[in-house]
Amino acid sequence: MLFNSYEFIFAFLPAVLAGFFLLGQRSRSLALGWIIAASLVFYAWWRPLNVLIIAPSILVNYVLARWLLRLAADEGRSPVAARLVLALGIAFNVAFLGYFKYVDFLLTVANDLVGTRFVLTQVILPLGISFITFQKIAFLVDVHGRRVTSFTLRDYGLFVLFFPQLIAGPIVHYREMMPQFHQVSCRPDRENLAVGLALFVFGLFKKVVLADGIAEHVSPVYDFAAGGHPVSFFPAWFAAVGFTLQIYFDFSGYTDMALGLARLIGIKLPANFNSPLKSGNIIEFWLRWHMTLTRFLTAYLYNPLVLWLTRRRMARGLPGIGGRNPSAGAFFQLLVLPTLVTMFVSGVWHGAGYLFILWGLLHGVYLCVNHAWRFFVPRIWTDKDARERIMGPAGFALTFLAVAVAMVLFRSPNVTAAKELLEGMIGLGGINLPRSIHAHLGPLAGVFSPSAQLSGREFAISGAWAAVLLLGALVLPNTLELMARFEPALGVRPRPAASPSPLRFLDWTPTVPWAVALSFLVVSVVMRLGGKSEFLYWQF
Amino acid sequence: MYVNFIVAVELQLKIKFRVADVESFQTVGDIVKEAQSLLARK
């Protein structure tokens, strides 16, 4: 069931809330049981068989987690057994994900590389399987690490199945969710309802009006390129920048809706986006984009890898990477290697395809360059003030361009499309303008070529979409900033500013003017609802 | 994560912290406490 569908907004959600608050008057246990049942209905709506696939895997994970809990409670007397059970659990989850998501890709790779003729299985991917699997692995690791010390089947079911974040995150930790569920009042709370509803409407607007609006202009360019047609300079850049904006508003819109839905029943989810396109470098970008995935990969992959590699190096008497003057060996072994491995996994996690892997590795390279810059450039360029003055704006522009270029790999339906678009972006597909615009260029006309294929109207509308969304993403405060007074996400509070922001007047409050403004957003959304428009991240 | 320092402590005391513990260390006192606990279990 889609958050942006009539059945969800006008039937499922009101029924879930009514049931939760009614049952909550009798007992919290019943109300939470109702949320689990509702989550199963939500998940089954798209394809009921999915529940039969996912439920056994949840039960297996629960049994393994109970086993781990017993071993962990043994005060570490059986660390090898605990490690084996953890390894078994991770292997089970990876195999489960691998079968549904990667088996066809691996067969394709074998067919491409070795010339085998495996027939693809065409297994249908259960919705949100990557998110659910990551969460289950994190839970097992947390039980093994004694960060989770007690749980019941109901708690575990609630943690894995909670419908607002079931399909596309935010990826949550048991320890940040369960205390909330154990204390939730199960009674309607005016502030929670107002904040939750406002977040949901903001998210719905971002998804249905902004993301889907620009998608109508972005998708045809990718489809055109996928056919092997050369793409001219401006449409190619529009495809790159336009998709960057589309996915930002789509996924951050989804996240706002998830935060809002959870908040309606008094639960706060962690933040997932913090205006990533305003970042001044790529390291900062990853701290502001899909933040819970970055948190997961850092805690469960990058940090253990760095720790393991550092132990190996230092046991051999080699230095670690501390200080401002790391050796080249330490830099490559302790920073480049774990970064590339982590971003490779990030790419593979996003999708089973060569382009997703390339996208992940490209971001890995970006991050390594950024780290190298931080380590090595201050030694050469010693004027710190000049460096910061120049690299502030340059870093922002460079980061945006790097992200947009990588997004071409992320969005392209095939390698041909990516090639045509990247070639177009460096001008190999010609630097053309629609005839109607070219005719008015005067002395500049010689720089560009007129094209009969490009429509002046479409060119102008696409440009306007990109300009408006860029303005929204780069200048306006984000939803969490607008609502910071009400802690819209876990731990989000107003930042003490040295000087008050000139946009402070935009801060959301539960007042009549904001109710009127949100009503306008609702009307604009309802006018566009009805078409089938899935969230981009649901495919993962 | 002051990984060099933590690994140096591990090598010196011949102990091994869990990754979860390493991530939870806020102060040197936390490291000392966990190191003592590991040494006591040896």
Coordinates of C-alpha atoms in Angstrom, one line a residue:
Chain A
M1 CA 0.0 0.0 0.0
L2 CA 1.4 3.4 -0.9
F3 CA 1.4 6.3 1.5
N4 CA 0.2 8.5 -1.4
S5 CA -2.8 6.5 -2.3
Y6 CA -6.5 7.1 -1.6
E7 CA -6.9 3.8 0.2
F8 CA -4.0 4.5 2.6
I9 CA -5.0 8.1 3.4
F10 CA -8.8 7.8 3.6
A11 CA -9.3 4.2 4.8
F12 CA -6.2 2.4 6.2
L13 CA -4.7 5.3 8.3
P14 CA -8.0 6.4 9.9
A15 CA -8.8 2.8 10.7
V16 CA -5.4 2.2 12.2
L17 CA -5.5 5.3 14.4
A18 CA -9.1 4.7 15.5
G19 CA -8.2 1.1 16.4
F20 CA -5.0 2.1 18.2
F21 CA -6.6 4.8 20.4
L22 CA -9.7 2.6 21.1
L23 CA -7.7 -0.4 22.1
G24 CA -5.2 1.8 23.9
Q25 CA -8.0 2.7 26.4
R26 CA -8.1 -1.0 27.4
S27 CA -4.4 -1.9 27.3
R28 CA -1.1 -0.8 25.6
S29 CA -0.5 -4.4 24.8
L30 CA -3.6 -4.7 22.7
A31 CA -2.9 -1.4 21.0
L32 CA 0.6 -2.5 20.0
G33 CA -0.8 -5.8 18.8
W34 CA -3.1 -3.9 16.6
I35 CA -0.2 -2.0 15.1
I36 CA 1.5 -5.3 14.3
A37 CA -1.6 -6.6 12.6
A38 CA -2.1 -3.4 10.7
S39 CA 1.6 -3.5 9.6
L40 CA 1.0 -7.0 8.2
V41 CA -2.0 -5.9 6.3
F42 CA 0.0 -2.9 5.0
Y43 CA 2.8 -5.2 3.8
A44 CA 0.4 -7.8 2.4
W45 CA -1.6 -5.2 0.4
W46 CA 0.8 -5.2 -2.5
R47 CA 1.3 -8.9 -2.7
P48 CA -0.1 -11.2 0.1
L49 CA 2.5 -13.9 -0.6
N50 CA 5.2 -11.4 0.7
V51 CA 4.0 -12.0 4.2
L52 CA 4.5 -15.7 3.9
I53 CA 8.0 -15.0 2.7
I54 CA 9.0 -12.5 5.3
A55 CA 7.3 -14.1 8.3
P56 CA 9.4 -17.3 8.5
S57 CA 12.5 -15.2 8.2
I58 CA 11.4 -13.0 11.1
L59 CA 10.7 -16.1 13.2
V60 CA 14.2 -17.6 12.3
N61 CA 15.8 -14.3 13.3
Y62 CA 13.8 -14.2 16.6
V63 CA 14.9 -17.8 17.5
L64 CA 18.6 -17.0 16.7
A65 CA 18.3 -13.7 18.7
R66 CA 16.9 -15.6 21.7
W67 CA 19.8 -18.1 21.4
L68 CA 22.3 -15.3 21.2
L69 CA 20.7 -13.6 24.2
R70 CA 21.2 -16.7 26.3
L71 CA 24.8 -17.0 25.2
A72 CA 25.4 -13.3 25.9
A73 CA 23.8 -13.6 29.3
D74 CA 26.4 -16.3 30.1
E75 CA 28.8 -13.4 30.9
G76 CA 30.9 -14.2 27.8
R77 CA 31.8 -17.7 28.9
S78 CA 30.9 -19.0 25.5
P79 CA 32.2 -16.3 23.1
V80 CA 33.0 -18.7 20.3
A81 CA 29.5 -20.2 20.4
A82 CA 28.0 -16.6 20.4
R83 CA 30.2 -15.6 17.5
L84 CA 29.1 -18.7 15.6
V85 CA 25.4 -18.1 16.2
L86 CA 25.9 -14.5 15.1
A87 CA 27.7 -15.6 11.9
L88 CA 24.9 -18.1 11.2
G89 CA 22.3 -15.3 11.6
I90 CA 24.2 -12.9 9.3
A91 CA 24.7 -15.7 6.8
F92 CA 21.0 -16.6 6.9
N93 CA 20.0 -13.0 6.3
V94 CA 22.5 -12.4 3.6
A95 CA 21.5 -15.6 1.8
F96 CA 17.8 -14.7 2.1
L97 CA 18.5 -11.2 0.6
G98 CA 20.9 -12.7 -1.9
Y99 CA 18.3 -15.2 -3.2
F100 CA 15.6 -12.7 -3.7
K101 CA 17.6 -9.7 -4.8
Y102 CA 20.9 -10.9 -6.3
V103 CA 20.6 -14.3 -7.7
D104 CA 19.6 -13.0 -11.1
F105 CA 22.4 -10.5 -11.1
L106 CA 24.9 -13.1 -10.2
L107 CA 23.7 -15.3 -13.0
T108 CA 23.9 -12.4 -15.4
V109 CA 27.5 -11.7 -14.3
A110 CA 28.3 -15.4 -14.8
N111 CA 26.7 -15.3 -18.3
D112 CA 28.5 -12.1 -19.2
L113 CA 32.0 -13.1 -17.9
V114 CA 32.2 -16.8 -18.4
G115 CA 29.7 -17.2 -21.2
T116 CA 27.4 -19.5 -19.3
R117 CA 23.7 -19.7 -20.3
F118 CA 22.0 -19.7 -17.0
V119 CA 18.3 -18.9 -17.2
L120 CA 17.3 -16.1 -14.9
T121 CA 14.9 -17.0 -12.1
Q122 CA 12.8 -13.8 -12.3
V123 CA 12.1 -14.1 -8.6
I124 CA 9.8 -11.3 -7.5
L125 CA 11.5 -9.1 -4.9
P126 CA 9.6 -8.8 -1.6
L127 CA 9.0 -5.1 -0.9
G128 CA 11.6 -3.3 1.2
I129 CA 13.6 -6.5 1.7
S130 CA 17.0 -4.6 1.9
F131 CA 15.7 -2.4 4.7
I132 CA 14.1 -5.2 6.6
T133 CA 17.2 -7.4 6.3
F134 CA 19.6 -4.7 7.5
Q135 CA 17.4 -4.1 10.5
K136 CA 17.4 -7.8 11.4
I137 CA 21.2 -8.0 11.0
A138 CA 21.6 -4.9 13.2
F139 CA 19.4 -6.5 15.8
L140 CA 21.4 -9.7 16.0
V141 CA 24.7 -7.7 16.2
D142 CA 23.2 -5.6 19.0
V143 CA 22.1 -8.7 20.9
H144 CA 25.6 -10.2 20.5
G145 CA 27.1 -6.9 21.6
R146 CA 24.8 -6.8 24.7
R147 CA 23.2 -3.5 23.5
V148 CA 19.9 -5.4 23.6
T149 CA 19.4 -7.3 26.8
S150 CA 15.8 -8.4 26.7
F151 CA 12.9 -8.6 24.3
T152 CA 9.7 -10.5 23.5
L153 CA 8.3 -11.8 20.3
R154 CA 5.8 -9.0 20.3
D155 CA 8.5 -6.4 20.8
Y156 CA 10.6 -8.0 18.0
G157 CA 7.6 -8.1 15.6
L158 CA 6.8 -4.5 16.3
F159 CA 10.5 -3.5 15.8
V160 CA 10.7 -5.3 12.4
L161 CA 7.2 -4.7 11.1
F162 CA 6.3 -1.1 12.3
F163 CA 4.5 0.0 9.1
P164 CA 5.7 3.7 8.9
Q165 CA 9.3 2.6 8.4
L166 CA 8.8 -1.0 7.2
I167 CA 9.4 -0.5 3.5
A168 CA 12.0 2.2 3.1
G169 CA 13.3 3.2 6.6
P170 CA 14.5 5.2 8.4
I171 CA 16.6 2.2 9.5
V172 CA 16.1 2.1 13.3
H173 CA 17.8 0.6 16.3
Y174 CA 15.9 -1.5 18.7
R175 CA 17.2 0.4 21.6
E176 CA 15.9 3.7 20.3
M177 CA 12.4 2.4 19.4
M178 CA 11.5 0.0 22.1
P179 CA 11.6 2.3 25.1
Q180 CA 9.2 4.6 23.2
F181 CA 6.8 1.7 22.5
H182 CA 6.9 0.7 26.1
Q183 CA 6.0 4.2 27.2
V184 CA 3.6 5.3 24.5
S185 CA 0.4 6.6 26.0
C186 CA -2.0 5.1 23.3
R187 CA -4.2 8.2 23.7
P188 CA -4.7 11.0 21.2
D189 CA -2.3 13.8 22.0
R190 CA -3.0 17.2 20.4
E191 CA 0.7 18.0 19.8
N192 CA 1.6 14.6 18.4
L193 CA -1.4 14.7 16.1
A194 CA -0.7 18.2 14.8
V195 CA 3.0 17.6 14.3
G196 CA 2.4 14.2 12.7
L197 CA -0.2 15.5 10.4
A198 CA 1.9 18.5 9.3
L199 CA 4.9 16.2 8.7
F200 CA 2.8 13.9 6.7
V201 CA 1.4 16.7 4.6
F202 CA 4.8 18.2 4.0
G203 CA 6.1 14.8 2.9
L204 CA 3.1 14.1 0.7
F205 CA 3.5 17.5 -1.0
K206 CA 7.2 16.9 -1.6
K207 CA 6.5 13.5 -3.1
V208 CA 3.3 14.0 -5.1
V209 CA 3.7 17.5 -6.3
L210 CA 7.5 18.2 -6.4
A211 CA 9.2 14.8 -7.0
D212 CA 6.5 13.4 -9.3
G213 CA 6.2 16.8 -11.0
I214 CA 9.8 16.9 -12.1
A215 CA 9.8 13.2 -12.8
E216 CA 7.5 13.7 -15.8
H217 CA 10.2 15.8 -17.4
V218 CA 13.3 13.8 -16.2
S219 CA 12.1 10.3 -17.2
P220 CA 11.7 10.9 -20.9
V221 CA 15.4 12.0 -21.2
Y222 CA 16.6 8.7 -19.6
D223 CA 14.2 6.7 -21.8
F224 CA 15.5 8.5 -24.8
A225 CA 19.2 7.9 -23.8
A226 CA 18.4 4.2 -23.1
G227 CA 17.6 3.7 -26.8
G228 CA 21.2 4.7 -27.6
H229 CA 20.4 8.2 -28.9
P230 CA 23.0 10.9 -28.3
V231 CA 21.7 13.4 -25.7
S232 CA 22.6 17.1 -26.1
F233 CA 24.4 19.1 -23.4
F234 CA 21.4 20.9 -21.8
P235 CA 19.0 17.9 -21.6
A236 CA 21.8 15.7 -20.3
W237 CA 22.6 18.1 -17.5
F238 CA 18.8 18.5 -16.8
A239 CA 18.6 14.7 -16.5
A240 CA 21.4 14.6 -14.0
V241 CA 20.3 17.6 -11.9
G242 CA 16.6 16.9 -12.3
F243 CA 16.9 13.4 -11.0
T244 CA 19.1 14.5 -8.1
L245 CA 16.2 16.8 -7.1
Q246 CA 13.6 14.2 -7.9
I247 CA 15.1 11.5 -5.6
Y248 CA 15.8 14.1 -2.9
F249 CA 12.2 15.2 -2.7
D250 CA 10.9 11.7 -3.3
F251 CA 12.9 10.0 -0.5
S252 CA 12.9 12.9 1.9
G253 CA 9.2 13.3 1.3
Y254 CA 8.8 9.6 2.1
T255 CA 10.8 10.0 5.2
D256 CA 8.7 13.0 6.3
M257 CA 5.6 10.9 5.9
A258 CA 7.1 8.0 7.8
L259 CA 8.1 10.4 10.7
G260 CA 4.6 11.9 10.6
L261 CA 2.8 8.6 10.6
A262 CA 4.9 7.3 13.6
R263 CA 4.4 10.6 15.4
L264 CA 0.6 10.4 15.1
I265 CA 0.8 7.5 17.6
G266 CA 3.4 9.2 19.7
I267 CA 6.6 7.5 18.3
K268 CA 9.6 9.5 17.1
L269 CA 11.7 8.1 14.3
P270 CA 15.3 9.1 13.7
A271 CA 16.1 11.8 11.0
N272 CA 17.1 10.6 7.6
F273 CA 17.7 13.8 5.7
N274 CA 19.2 17.2 6.7
S275 CA 19.3 19.3 3.5
P276 CA 22.1 17.2 2.0
L277 CA 22.3 19.2 -1.2
K278 CA 23.6 22.2 0.9
S279 CA 26.7 20.2 1.9
G280 CA 30.1 21.8 1.4
N281 CA 31.9 18.5 0.8
I282 CA 31.1 14.8 0.1
I283 CA 31.8 13.6 3.6
E284 CA 29.2 16.1 4.9
F285 CA 26.9 15.0 2.2
W286 CA 26.9 11.4 3.5
L287 CA 26.2 12.7 7.0
R288 CA 23.1 14.5 5.7
W289 CA 21.8 12.1 3.0
H290 CA 20.0 8.8 4.0
M291 CA 21.6 9.3 7.5
T292 CA 20.3 6.1 9.0
L293 CA 21.9 4.1 6.2
T294 CA 25.2 5.9 6.8
R295 CA 24.9 5.2 10.5
F296 CA 24.2 1.6 9.9
L297 CA 27.1 1.1 7.4
T298 CA 29.5 3.0 9.7
A299 CA 28.6 1.1 12.8
Y300 CA 28.3 -2.4 11.4
L301 CA 30.7 -2.4 8.6
Y302 CA 33.2 0.5 8.4
N303 CA 34.1 0.7 12.1
P304 CA 34.6 -3.1 12.6
L305 CA 36.7 -3.2 9.4
V306 CA 38.9 -0.2 10.5
L307 CA 39.3 -1.7 13.9
W308 CA 40.3 -5.1 12.4
L309 CA 42.8 -3.6 10.0
T310 CA 44.3 -1.3 12.6
R311 CA 44.8 -4.3 14.9
R312 CA 46.6 -6.1 12.1
R313 CA 48.8 -3.1 11.3
M314 CA 49.7 -2.2 14.8
A315 CA 50.4 -5.9 15.7
R316 CA 53.0 -5.8 13.0
G317 CA 54.5 -2.6 14.5
L318 CA 53.2 -0.4 11.8
P319 CA 51.6 3.0 12.7
G320 CA 47.8 3.7 12.6
I321 CA 46.2 6.6 10.9
G322 CA 46.2 9.1 13.8
G323 CA 47.5 12.6 13.7
R324 CA 47.9 15.0 10.8
N325 CA 50.7 13.2 8.9
P326 CA 49.5 9.7 8.1
S327 CA 51.8 7.5 6.0
A328 CA 50.6 6.6 2.5
G329 CA 50.4 2.9 3.6
A330 CA 48.2 3.8 6.6
F331 CA 46.0 6.1 4.5
F332 CA 45.4 3.4 1.9
Q333 CA 45.0 0.5 4.3
L334 CA 43.0 2.1 7.0
L335 CA 41.0 4.7 5.1
V336 CA 40.8 4.0 1.3
L337 CA 40.2 0.3 1.6
P338 CA 37.4 0.4 4.2
T339 CA 35.8 3.3 2.5
L340 CA 35.7 1.6 -0.9
V341 CA 34.5 -1.6 0.6
T342 CA 31.7 0.2 2.5
M343 CA 30.6 2.2 -0.5
F344 CA 30.7 -1.0 -2.6
V345 CA 28.4 -2.6 -0.2
S346 CA 26.2 0.5 -0.2
G347 CA 26.0 0.3 -4.0
V348 CA 25.2 -3.4 -4.0
W349 CA 22.6 -2.8 -1.3
H350 CA 20.9 -0.2 -3.4
G351 CA 20.4 -2.5 -6.4
A352 CA 21.6 -5.6 -8.1
G353 CA 23.3 -4.1 -11.2
Y354 CA 26.6 -2.9 -12.5
L355 CA 25.5 0.7 -12.4
F356 CA 24.6 0.6 -8.7
I357 CA 28.0 -0.9 -8.0
L358 CA 29.7 1.8 -10.1
W359 CA 27.7 4.5 -8.3
G360 CA 28.8 3.2 -4.9
L361 CA 32.4 2.9 -5.9
L362 CA 32.3 6.4 -7.4
H363 CA 31.1 7.8 -4.1
G364 CA 33.8 5.8 -2.4
V365 CA 36.4 7.5 -4.6
Y366 CA 34.8 10.9 -3.9
L367 CA 35.1 10.2 -0.2
C368 CA 38.7 9.1 -0.4
V369 CA 39.6 12.2 -2.4
N370 CA 37.9 14.3 0.2
H371 CA 39.8 12.6 3.0
A372 CA 43.1 13.0 1.1
W373 CA 42.4 16.7 0.7
R374 CA 41.8 17.1 4.4
F375 CA 45.0 15.2 5.3
F376 CA 47.4 16.4 2.7
V377 CA 46.4 19.8 1.2
P378 CA 46.8 21.8 4.5
R379 CA 50.5 20.8 4.3
I380 CA 50.8 22.4 0.8
W381 CA 48.3 25.2 1.0
T382 CA 49.1 26.6 4.5
D383 CA 47.0 29.8 4.3
K384 CA 43.9 28.5 6.2
D385 CA 41.8 31.6 5.8
A386 CA 42.3 31.7 2.0
R387 CA 41.7 28.0 1.8
E388 CA 38.4 28.2 3.6
R389 CA 37.3 31.4 1.8
I390 CA 37.9 29.8 -1.6
M391 CA 37.0 26.2 -0.9
G392 CA 33.7 27.1 0.9
P393 CA 31.7 28.0 -2.2
A394 CA 33.9 25.8 -4.5
G395 CA 33.4 22.8 -2.2
F396 CA 29.6 23.3 -2.3
A397 CA 29.5 23.5 -6.1
L398 CA 31.9 20.6 -6.6
T399 CA 29.9 18.5 -4.2
F400 CA 26.6 19.2 -5.9
L401 CA 28.1 18.4 -9.3
A402 CA 29.8 15.2 -8.1
V403 CA 26.5 14.0 -6.6
A404 CA 24.5 14.9 -9.8
V405 CA 27.0 13.1 -12.0
A406 CA 26.9 10.0 -9.9
M407 CA 23.1 10.1 -9.9
V408 CA 23.2 9.5 -13.7
L409 CA 24.6 6.0 -12.9
F410 CA 22.0 5.5 -10.2
R411 CA 19.0 6.3 -12.4
S412 CA 20.1 5.1 -15.9
P413 CA 18.0 2.1 -16.9
N414 CA 21.0 0.6 -18.7
V415 CA 24.7 1.2 -19.4
T416 CA 23.9 2.7 -22.8
A417 CA 21.8 5.4 -21.2
A418 CA 24.5 6.2 -18.7
K419 CA 27.1 6.4 -21.4
E420 CA 24.9 8.7 -23.7
L421 CA 24.1 11.0 -20.8
L422 CA 27.6 11.3 -19.5
E423 CA 28.9 12.0 -23.0
G424 CA 26.1 14.5 -23.4
M425 CA 27.2 16.3 -20.2
I426 CA 30.7 16.9 -21.6
G427 CA 29.2 18.1 -24.9
L428 CA 29.8 15.1 -27.1
G429 CA 26.1 15.0 -28.0
G430 CA 26.2 18.6 -29.2
I431 CA 25.4 21.8 -27.5
N432 CA 22.0 22.5 -28.9
L433 CA 19.1 24.8 -28.1
P434 CA 15.5 24.7 -29.3
R435 CA 15.1 26.8 -32.5
S436 CA 12.6 29.1 -30.8
I437 CA 15.2 30.0 -28.2
H438 CA 18.2 30.0 -30.5
A439 CA 16.6 32.6 -32.7
H440 CA 16.6 35.1 -29.9
L441 CA 20.3 34.7 -28.8
G442 CA 21.7 37.4 -31.0
P443 CA 25.5 37.4 -30.9
L444 CA 25.6 34.3 -28.7
A445 CA 23.9 32.3 -31.4
G446 CA 27.2 31.1 -32.8
V447 CA 28.0 29.3 -29.6
F448 CA 25.0 26.9 -29.8
S449 CA 23.4 24.9 -32.5
P450 CA 19.7 25.1 -33.2
S451 CA 17.8 21.9 -32.9
A452 CA 14.4 21.0 -34.3
Q453 CA 14.2 18.0 -31.9
L454 CA 14.1 20.1 -28.8
S455 CA 10.8 21.8 -27.9
G456 CA 11.2 25.4 -26.7
R457 CA 8.2 24.9 -24.4
E458 CA 9.4 21.7 -22.8
F459 CA 12.9 23.2 -22.5
A460 CA 11.5 26.2 -20.6
I461 CA 9.2 24.1 -18.4
S462 CA 12.0 21.7 -17.5
G463 CA 14.3 24.6 -16.6
A464 CA 11.6 26.2 -14.5
W465 CA 11.1 22.9 -12.6
A466 CA 14.8 22.5 -11.9
A467 CA 15.1 26.2 -10.8
V468 CA 12.2 26.0 -8.4
L469 CA 13.3 22.8 -6.8
L470 CA 16.9 23.9 -6.6
L471 CA 15.7 27.0 -4.8
G472 CA 13.7 24.8 -2.4
A473 CA 16.5 22.4 -1.7
L474 CA 19.3 25.0 -1.4
V475 CA 17.7 28.0 0.1
L476 CA 14.7 27.1 2.2
P477 CA 14.9 25.4 5.6
N478 CA 14.1 21.7 5.5
T479 CA 11.0 20.2 7.2
L480 CA 13.0 19.2 10.4
E481 CA 14.3 22.8 10.7
L482 CA 10.9 24.2 10.2
M483 CA 9.5 22.1 13.0
A484 CA 12.5 21.8 15.2
R485 CA 10.6 23.3 18.2
F486 CA 8.5 20.2 18.3
E487 CA 11.3 17.5 18.0
P488 CA 9.9 16.1 14.7
A489 CA 12.6 13.4 14.7
L490 CA 14.5 11.8 17.5
G491 CA 16.9 14.3 19.0
V492 CA 16.2 17.1 16.5
R493 CA 16.1 20.4 18.5
P494 CA 16.3 24.0 17.4
R495 CA 20.0 24.9 16.8
P496 CA 21.1 27.9 18.8
A497 CA 22.0 30.4 16.0
A498 CA 24.5 33.2 16.4
S499 CA 22.1 35.5 14.6
P500 CA 18.4 34.7 14.0
S501 CA 17.7 33.4 10.5
P502 CA 15.8 35.7 8.2
L503 CA 13.6 32.8 7.4
R504 CA 12.7 32.2 11.0
F505 CA 9.2 33.5 10.3
L506 CA 8.6 30.3 8.3
D507 CA 8.9 28.1 11.5
W508 CA 5.9 25.8 11.8
T509 CA 3.5 26.3 14.7
P510 CA 0.1 24.8 15.2
T511 CA -1.7 28.0 14.2
V512 CA -4.5 29.0 11.8
P513 CA -2.2 30.5 9.2
W514 CA -0.2 27.3 9.0
A515 CA -3.4 25.3 8.9
V516 CA -4.6 27.3 6.0
A517 CA -1.2 26.9 4.3
L518 CA -1.1 23.2 4.8
S519 CA -4.7 23.0 3.5
F520 CA -3.5 24.5 0.2
L521 CA -0.8 21.9 0.1
V522 CA -3.4 19.1 0.7
V523 CA -5.6 20.5 -2.1
S524 CA -2.6 20.6 -4.5
V525 CA -1.8 17.0 -3.5
V526 CA -5.3 15.7 -3.9
M527 CA -5.5 17.2 -7.4
R528 CA -2.6 15.0 -8.4
L529 CA -3.4 11.9 -6.4
G530 CA -4.7 8.8 -8.1
G531 CA -2.0 8.0 -10.5
K532 CA 0.3 5.0 -9.7
S533 CA 3.4 6.6 -8.4
E534 CA 5.7 4.5 -6.3
F535 CA 8.5 5.8 -4.1
L536 CA 11.9 5.4 -5.7
Y537 CA 13.3 3.7 -2.6
W538 CA 10.6 1.1 -2.4
Q539 CA 12.4 -1.0 -5.0
F540 CA 15.3 -1.5 -2.6
Chain B
M1 CA 36.8 6.6 17.6
Y2 CA 40.3 6.9 18.8
V3 CA 41.2 3.6 17.3
N4 CA 45.0 3.9 17.6
F5 CA 44.8 4.5 21.3
I6 CA 42.3 1.7 21.8
V7 CA 44.3 -0.8 19.8
A8 CA 47.5 0.3 21.6
V9 CA 45.8 -0.5 25.0
E10 CA 44.7 -3.9 23.6
L11 CA 48.2 -4.7 22.5
Q12 CA 49.7 -3.6 25.8
L13 CA 47.2 -5.5 28.0
K14 CA 46.7 -8.4 25.6
I15 CA 43.0 -8.0 25.6
K16 CA 40.4 -7.4 22.9
F17 CA 37.5 -5.1 23.2
R18 CA 34.2 -5.8 21.4
V19 CA 33.3 -3.4 18.5
A20 CA 30.1 -2.5 20.4
D21 CA 32.2 -1.5 23.4
V22 CA 34.7 0.5 21.4
E23 CA 31.8 2.5 19.8
S24 CA 30.3 3.1 23.2
F25 CA 33.5 4.5 24.8
Q26 CA 33.0 8.2 25.7
T27 CA 35.9 8.7 28.0
V28 CA 39.2 7.2 28.9
G29 CA 37.5 6.1 32.1
D30 CA 35.1 3.9 30.1
I31 CA 38.1 2.3 28.4
V32 CA 39.8 1.7 31.8
K33 CA 36.6 0.2 33.2
E34 CA 36.1 -2.2 30.3
A35 CA 39.8 -3.2 30.3
Q36 CA 39.6 -4.0 34.0
S37 CA 36.5 -6.1 33.4
L38 CA 38.2 -8.0 30.6
L39 CA 41.4 -8.5 32.7
A40 CA 39.3 -9.8 35.6
R41 CA 37.7 -12.4 33.3
K42 CA 41.1 -13.7 32.1

